[in-house]
Amino acid sequence: MEIINDSQLMTMYLEGNPKAFESLVNRYAQMIYRFTLKLVGNKEEAHDITQETLIKAWKSIEKFDKKRNFKTWIFTIAQRTSIDSLRKRKDVNISSMDNDESGVEMNIPDNELMPDELFERQENIELIQKALETISIEEKTIILLHNGEEMTFDDIAEILNKSINTIKSKYRRSLITLKDYIIKQNAPKQP
């Protein structure tokens, strides 16, 4: 069975096939949810953002530039919708958006691990979650898109409307910050 790419699905939808957009939704809904969940740290909010992203994409599909990458376009919508949602929070100060205070929630569905391995893995995830809280929303977005969604720096630059050099620089700085935080947390405590 031949896999239809995003561009072909977009063309099919614009030519009157509503199932084509449904296929795009099925292709990207989980990715968008996973990304927004890690960004905002709340399942209900991530679900709402995912729905809002898909509705916004559907409403503006006629304006979609076919020269663009659909995945990049829809993740741009998801990222902006997430930022809008975070700004509306009562517990997030807009001026502190560069220092994200939201948690990141991850699940480990690996029941094959031994209890000590599960405990160690959970500790590592919690440490990574806390480390991610030390960087800005933008840096967190770059890390999540590059490492979690396997997007290129070019795609991320397009999503965030920044130069590729800025994205690469922020990515490197973020990794250093995360590494320093993790090393500091794992350092032996001085008596």
mmCIF file of C-alpha atoms in Angstrom:
data_model
loop_
_atom_site.group_PDB
_atom_site.id
_atom_site.type_symbol
_atom_site.label_atom_id
_atom_site.label_comp_id
_atom_site.label_asym_id
_atom_site.label_seq_id
_atom_site.Cartn_x
_atom_site.Cartn_y
_atom_site.Cartn_z
ATOM 1 C CA MET A 1 0.000 0.000 0.000
ATOM 2 C CA GLU A 2 1.393 3.359 -1.068
ATOM 3 C CA ILE A 3 1.792 5.964 1.657
ATOM 4 C CA ILE A 4 0.390 9.334 0.677
ATOM 5 C CA ASN A 5 2.551 12.263 1.768
ATOM 6 C CA ASP A 6 1.291 15.437 3.435
ATOM 7 C CA SER A 7 1.451 17.490 0.262
ATOM 8 C CA GLN A 8 -0.667 14.967 -1.620
ATOM 9 C CA LEU A 9 -3.206 14.868 1.212
ATOM 10 C CA MET A 10 -3.405 18.663 1.223
ATOM 11 C CA THR A 11 -4.044 18.694 -2.525
ATOM 12 C CA MET A 12 -6.689 15.986 -2.169
ATOM 13 C CA TYR A 13 -8.429 17.931 0.600
ATOM 14 C CA LEU A 14 -8.362 21.213 -1.314
ATOM 15 C CA GLU A 15 -9.839 19.361 -4.305
ATOM 16 C CA GLY A 16 -12.819 18.332 -2.177
ATOM 17 C CA ASN A 17 -11.850 15.122 -0.361
ATOM 18 C CA PRO A 18 -12.660 15.675 3.367
ATOM 19 C CA LYS A 19 -11.088 12.316 4.306
ATOM 20 C CA ALA A 20 -7.694 13.713 3.300
ATOM 21 C CA PHE A 21 -7.717 16.251 6.140
ATOM 22 C CA GLU A 22 -8.906 13.528 8.493
ATOM 23 C CA SER A 23 -5.814 11.541 7.478
ATOM 24 C CA LEU A 24 -3.603 14.523 8.306
ATOM 25 C CA VAL A 25 -5.306 14.874 11.689
ATOM 26 C CA ASN A 26 -4.759 11.176 12.379
ATOM 27 C CA ARG A 27 -1.113 11.536 11.367
ATOM 28 C CA TYR A 28 -0.341 14.532 13.603
ATOM 29 C CA ALA A 29 -2.803 14.654 16.521
ATOM 30 C CA GLN A 30 -0.735 12.398 18.813
ATOM 31 C CA MET A 31 2.518 14.188 17.978
ATOM 32 C CA ILE A 32 0.952 17.567 18.706
ATOM 33 C CA TYR A 33 -0.565 16.303 21.957
ATOM 34 C CA ARG A 34 2.766 14.826 23.098
ATOM 35 C CA PHE A 35 4.597 18.061 22.260
ATOM 36 C CA THR A 36 2.050 20.352 23.947
ATOM 37 C CA LEU A 37 1.839 18.106 27.016
ATOM 38 C CA LYS A 38 5.573 18.359 27.533
ATOM 39 C CA LEU A 39 5.447 22.099 26.928
ATOM 40 C CA VAL A 40 2.522 23.006 29.217
ATOM 41 C CA GLY A 41 2.694 20.079 31.658
ATOM 42 C CA ASN A 42 -1.062 19.527 31.972
ATOM 43 C CA LYS A 43 -3.029 16.742 30.233
ATOM 44 C CA GLU A 44 -6.336 18.616 29.974
ATOM 45 C CA GLU A 45 -4.663 21.784 28.746
ATOM 46 C CA ALA A 46 -2.598 19.810 26.210
ATOM 47 C CA HIS A 47 -5.756 18.101 24.964
ATOM 48 C CA ASP A 48 -7.488 21.483 24.571
ATOM 49 C CA ILE A 49 -4.458 22.968 22.800
ATOM 50 C CA THR A 50 -4.326 19.985 20.445
ATOM 51 C CA GLN A 51 -7.999 20.402 19.585
ATOM 52 C CA GLU A 52 -7.602 24.148 19.139
ATOM 53 C CA THR A 53 -4.541 23.622 16.931
ATOM 54 C CA LEU A 54 -6.408 21.221 14.657
ATOM 55 C CA ILE A 55 -9.402 23.555 14.433
ATOM 56 C CA LYS A 56 -7.156 26.524 13.615
ATOM 57 C CA ALA A 57 -5.395 24.468 10.941
ATOM 58 C CA TRP A 58 -8.711 23.414 9.424
ATOM 59 C CA LYS A 59 -10.046 26.979 9.438
ATOM 60 C CA SER A 60 -6.942 28.386 7.761
ATOM 61 C CA ILE A 61 -6.231 25.490 5.403
ATOM 62 C CA GLU A 62 -7.215 27.589 2.381
ATOM 63 C CA LYS A 63 -4.378 30.000 3.229
ATOM 64 C CA PHE A 64 -1.803 27.204 3.546
ATOM 65 C CA ASP A 65 1.219 27.840 1.331
ATOM 66 C CA LYS A 66 1.811 24.573 -0.526
ATOM 67 C CA LYS A 67 5.527 25.384 -0.668
ATOM 68 C CA ARG A 68 5.708 24.986 3.104
ATOM 69 C CA ASN A 69 6.062 21.762 5.016
ATOM 70 C CA PHE A 70 2.707 20.784 6.581
ATOM 71 C CA LYS A 71 4.314 19.374 9.729
ATOM 72 C CA THR A 72 6.243 22.599 10.295
ATOM 73 C CA TRP A 73 3.102 24.657 9.648
ATOM 74 C CA ILE A 74 0.907 22.720 12.077
ATOM 75 C CA PHE A 75 3.602 22.684 14.774
ATOM 76 C CA THR A 76 3.891 26.471 14.383
ATOM 77 C CA ILE A 77 0.189 26.676 15.174
ATOM 78 C CA ALA A 78 0.619 24.272 18.116
ATOM 79 C CA GLN A 79 3.563 26.213 19.540
ATOM 80 C CA ARG A 80 1.787 29.570 19.302
ATOM 81 C CA THR A 81 -1.424 28.136 20.748
ATOM 82 C CA SER A 82 0.587 26.679 23.651
ATOM 83 C CA ILE A 83 2.227 30.037 24.356
ATOM 84 C CA ASP A 84 -1.191 31.747 24.252
ATOM 85 C CA SER A 85 -2.525 29.167 26.703
ATOM 86 C CA LEU A 86 0.426 29.648 29.060
ATOM 87 C CA ARG A 87 -0.079 33.421 28.978
ATOM 88 C CA LYS A 88 -3.698 32.960 30.079
ATOM 89 C CA ARG A 89 -2.690 30.999 33.160
ATOM 90 C CA LYS A 90 -3.125 32.812 36.423
ATOM 91 C CA ASP A 91 -0.048 31.086 37.892
ATOM 92 C CA VAL A 92 2.330 32.059 35.063
ATOM 93 C CA ASN A 93 3.607 35.613 35.001
ATOM 94 C CA ILE A 94 3.855 36.812 31.392
ATOM 95 C CA SER A 95 7.134 38.533 32.167
ATOM 96 C CA SER A 96 8.517 35.210 33.387
ATOM 97 C CA MET A 97 7.714 33.340 30.178
ATOM 98 C CA ASP A 98 11.440 32.931 29.608
ATOM 99 C CA ASN A 99 11.665 30.944 32.833
ATOM 100 C CA ASP A 100 8.972 28.302 32.388
ATOM 101 C CA GLU A 101 7.589 27.104 35.686
ATOM 102 C CA SER A 102 5.286 24.428 34.316
ATOM 103 C CA GLY A 103 5.964 20.766 34.954
ATOM 104 C CA VAL A 104 6.548 18.154 32.311
ATOM 105 C CA GLU A 105 4.702 14.914 32.559
ATOM 106 C CA MET A 106 6.007 11.706 31.050
ATOM 107 C CA ASN A 107 4.819 8.153 31.438
ATOM 108 C CA ILE A 108 6.894 5.005 31.357
ATOM 109 C CA PRO A 109 4.750 2.182 30.009
ATOM 110 C CA ASP A 110 7.556 -0.374 30.327
ATOM 111 C CA ASN A 111 6.276 -3.122 32.628
ATOM 112 C CA GLU A 112 9.202 -5.408 31.789
ATOM 113 C CA LEU A 113 11.633 -3.496 33.995
ATOM 114 C CA MET A 114 12.580 -4.661 37.441
ATOM 115 C CA PRO A 115 11.413 -2.494 40.358
ATOM 116 C CA ASP A 116 14.893 -1.035 40.970
ATOM 117 C CA GLU A 117 15.205 -0.187 37.256
ATOM 118 C CA LEU A 118 11.752 1.405 37.287
ATOM 119 C CA PHE A 119 12.710 3.488 40.305
ATOM 120 C CA GLU A 120 15.977 4.604 38.698
ATOM 121 C CA ARG A 121 14.270 5.455 35.408
ATOM 122 C CA GLN A 122 11.535 7.400 37.238
ATOM 123 C CA GLU A 123 14.203 9.323 39.158
ATOM 124 C CA ASN A 124 15.938 10.171 35.860
ATOM 125 C CA ILE A 125 12.684 11.376 34.297
ATOM 126 C CA GLU A 126 11.927 13.540 37.314
ATOM 127 C CA LEU A 127 15.447 14.985 37.155
ATOM 128 C CA ILE A 128 15.020 15.764 33.443
ATOM 129 C CA GLN A 129 11.625 17.344 34.164
ATOM 130 C CA LYS A 130 13.167 19.580 36.804
ATOM 131 C CA ALA A 131 16.061 20.427 34.498
ATOM 132 C CA LEU A 132 13.648 21.443 31.730
ATOM 133 C CA GLU A 133 12.003 23.830 34.183
ATOM 134 C CA THR A 134 15.284 25.772 34.397
ATOM 135 C CA ILE A 135 15.233 26.858 30.745
ATOM 136 C CA SER A 136 12.959 29.268 28.890
ATOM 137 C CA ILE A 137 9.793 28.221 27.039
ATOM 138 C CA GLU A 138 11.533 28.927 23.743
ATOM 139 C CA GLU A 139 14.559 26.797 24.666
ATOM 140 C CA LYS A 140 12.263 24.053 25.940
ATOM 141 C CA THR A 141 10.348 24.203 22.651
ATOM 142 C CA ILE A 142 13.587 23.815 20.683
ATOM 143 C CA ILE A 143 14.695 20.825 22.794
ATOM 144 C CA LEU A 144 11.272 19.135 22.555
ATOM 145 C CA LEU A 145 10.902 19.672 18.808
ATOM 146 C CA HIS A 146 14.446 18.553 17.997
ATOM 147 C CA ASN A 147 14.771 15.632 20.395
ATOM 148 C CA GLY A 148 11.142 14.629 20.904
ATOM 149 C CA GLU A 149 9.670 15.258 17.460
ATOM 150 C CA GLU A 150 12.941 14.764 15.553
ATOM 151 C CA MET A 151 12.576 18.022 13.660
ATOM 152 C CA THR A 152 15.494 19.659 11.895
ATOM 153 C CA PHE A 153 16.888 22.999 13.006
ATOM 154 C CA ASP A 154 15.566 24.442 9.732
ATOM 155 C CA ASP A 155 12.032 23.338 10.636
ATOM 156 C CA ILE A 156 12.349 24.700 14.167
ATOM 157 C CA ALA A 157 13.684 28.014 12.839
ATOM 158 C CA GLU A 158 10.622 28.250 10.627
ATOM 159 C CA ILE A 159 8.238 27.378 13.474
ATOM 160 C CA LEU A 160 9.755 29.953 15.837
ATOM 161 C CA ASN A 161 10.452 32.497 13.098
ATOM 162 C CA LYS A 162 14.126 32.749 14.069
ATOM 163 C CA SER A 163 17.362 32.296 12.171
ATOM 164 C CA ILE A 164 18.839 28.812 12.079
ATOM 165 C CA ASN A 165 21.979 30.109 13.812
ATOM 166 C CA THR A 166 19.858 31.459 16.677
ATOM 167 C CA ILE A 167 18.103 28.099 17.006
ATOM 168 C CA LYS A 168 21.398 26.163 16.995
ATOM 169 C CA SER A 169 22.910 28.558 19.533
ATOM 170 C CA LYS A 170 19.913 28.330 21.875
ATOM 171 C CA TYR A 171 19.901 24.546 21.499
ATOM 172 C CA ARG A 172 23.577 24.281 22.483
ATOM 173 C CA ARG A 173 23.142 26.696 25.402
ATOM 174 C CA SER A 174 20.082 24.770 26.586
ATOM 175 C CA LEU A 175 21.950 21.478 26.507
ATOM 176 C CA ILE A 176 24.760 22.996 28.554
ATOM 177 C CA THR A 177 22.268 24.388 31.074
ATOM 178 C CA LEU A 178 20.491 21.022 31.324
ATOM 179 C CA LYS A 179 23.779 19.137 31.657
ATOM 180 C CA ASP A 180 25.041 21.531 34.362
ATOM 181 C CA TYR A 181 21.782 21.173 36.287
ATOM 182 C CA ILE A 182 21.885 17.368 36.137
ATOM 183 C CA ILE A 183 25.565 17.241 37.152
ATOM 184 C CA LYS A 184 24.880 19.612 40.040
ATOM 185 C CA GLN A 185 21.937 17.490 41.221
ATOM 186 C CA ASN A 186 23.976 14.279 41.022
ATOM 187 C CA ALA A 187 27.005 15.727 42.789
ATOM 188 C CA PRO A 188 27.714 14.271 46.220
ATOM 189 C CA LYS A 189 26.272 16.417 48.981
ATOM 190 C CA GLN A 190 28.893 18.193 51.120
ATOM 191 C CA PRO A 191 28.492 17.607 54.869
#
